[in-house]
Coordinates of C-alpha atoms in Angstrom, one line a residue:
X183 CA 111.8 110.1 84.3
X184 CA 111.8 112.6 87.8
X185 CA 109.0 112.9 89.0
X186 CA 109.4 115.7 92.0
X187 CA 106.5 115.8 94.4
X188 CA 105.8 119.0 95.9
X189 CA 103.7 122.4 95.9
X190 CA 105.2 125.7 94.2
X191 CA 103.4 127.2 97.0
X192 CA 106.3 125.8 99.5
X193 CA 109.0 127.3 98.2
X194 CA 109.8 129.3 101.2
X195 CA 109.8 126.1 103.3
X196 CA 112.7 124.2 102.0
X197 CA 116.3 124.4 103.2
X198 CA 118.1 127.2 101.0
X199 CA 114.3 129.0 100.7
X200 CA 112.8 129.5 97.6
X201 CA 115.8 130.7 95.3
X202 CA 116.7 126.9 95.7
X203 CA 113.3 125.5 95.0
X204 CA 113.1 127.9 91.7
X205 CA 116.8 127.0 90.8
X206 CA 115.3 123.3 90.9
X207 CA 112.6 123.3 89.2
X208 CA 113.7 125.5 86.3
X209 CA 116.3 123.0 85.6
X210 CA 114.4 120.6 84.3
X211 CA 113.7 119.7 80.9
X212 CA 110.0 119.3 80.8
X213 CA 107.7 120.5 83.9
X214 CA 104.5 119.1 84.4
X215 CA 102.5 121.3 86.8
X216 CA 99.1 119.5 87.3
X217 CA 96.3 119.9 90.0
X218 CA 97.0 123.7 89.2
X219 CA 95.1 125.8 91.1
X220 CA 92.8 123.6 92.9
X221 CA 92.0 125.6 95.9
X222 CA 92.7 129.4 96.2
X223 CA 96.3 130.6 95.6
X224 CA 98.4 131.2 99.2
X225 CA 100.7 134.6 99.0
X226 CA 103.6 132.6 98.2
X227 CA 101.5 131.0 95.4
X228 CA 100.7 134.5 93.8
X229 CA 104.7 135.2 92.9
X230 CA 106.4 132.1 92.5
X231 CA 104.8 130.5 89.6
X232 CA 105.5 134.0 87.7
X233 CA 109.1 133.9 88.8
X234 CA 109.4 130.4 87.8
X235 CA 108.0 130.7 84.2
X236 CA 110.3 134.2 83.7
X237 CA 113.2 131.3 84.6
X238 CA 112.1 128.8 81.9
X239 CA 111.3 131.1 79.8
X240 CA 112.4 130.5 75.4
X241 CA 114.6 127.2 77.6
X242 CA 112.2 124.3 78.5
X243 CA 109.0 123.3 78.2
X244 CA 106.0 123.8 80.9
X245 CA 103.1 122.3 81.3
X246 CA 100.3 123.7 83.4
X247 CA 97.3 120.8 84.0
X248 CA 93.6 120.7 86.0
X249 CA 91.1 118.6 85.8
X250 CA 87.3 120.0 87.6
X251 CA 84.9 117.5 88.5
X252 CA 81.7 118.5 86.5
X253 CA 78.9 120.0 88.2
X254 CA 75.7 118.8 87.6

């Protein structure tokens, strides 16, 4: 299995700029997005997830994943 390593939030930082990334990432089969909103979203961050899932939309599957440490 593929297992791309990168941020949604970079889109914009990659050669071909982010209609590349999203044309990537909507390709695949099965997305695992994990460790999903950890820290608070950049501006970049706010659009391209939506844009991403309107892509993949009734195609592939997604999978959005976080894990919070618990708090005392």
């Amino acid at each position: 299995m593929h297992r791309p390593r990168g941020s949604l939030g970079h889109g914009g930082r990659h050669p071909g700029g982010a209609g590349k990334f999203l044309r990537k990432y909507a390709a695949f089969t099965q997305l695992v997005i994990d460790e999903w909103l950890l820290g608070p979203p950049t501006e970049s961050m706010r659009g391209m997830p939506l844009e991403l899932m309107e892509r993949r939309n009734d195609a592939t599957s997604t999978v959005f994943c976080t894990q919070h440490q618990q708090k005392d």
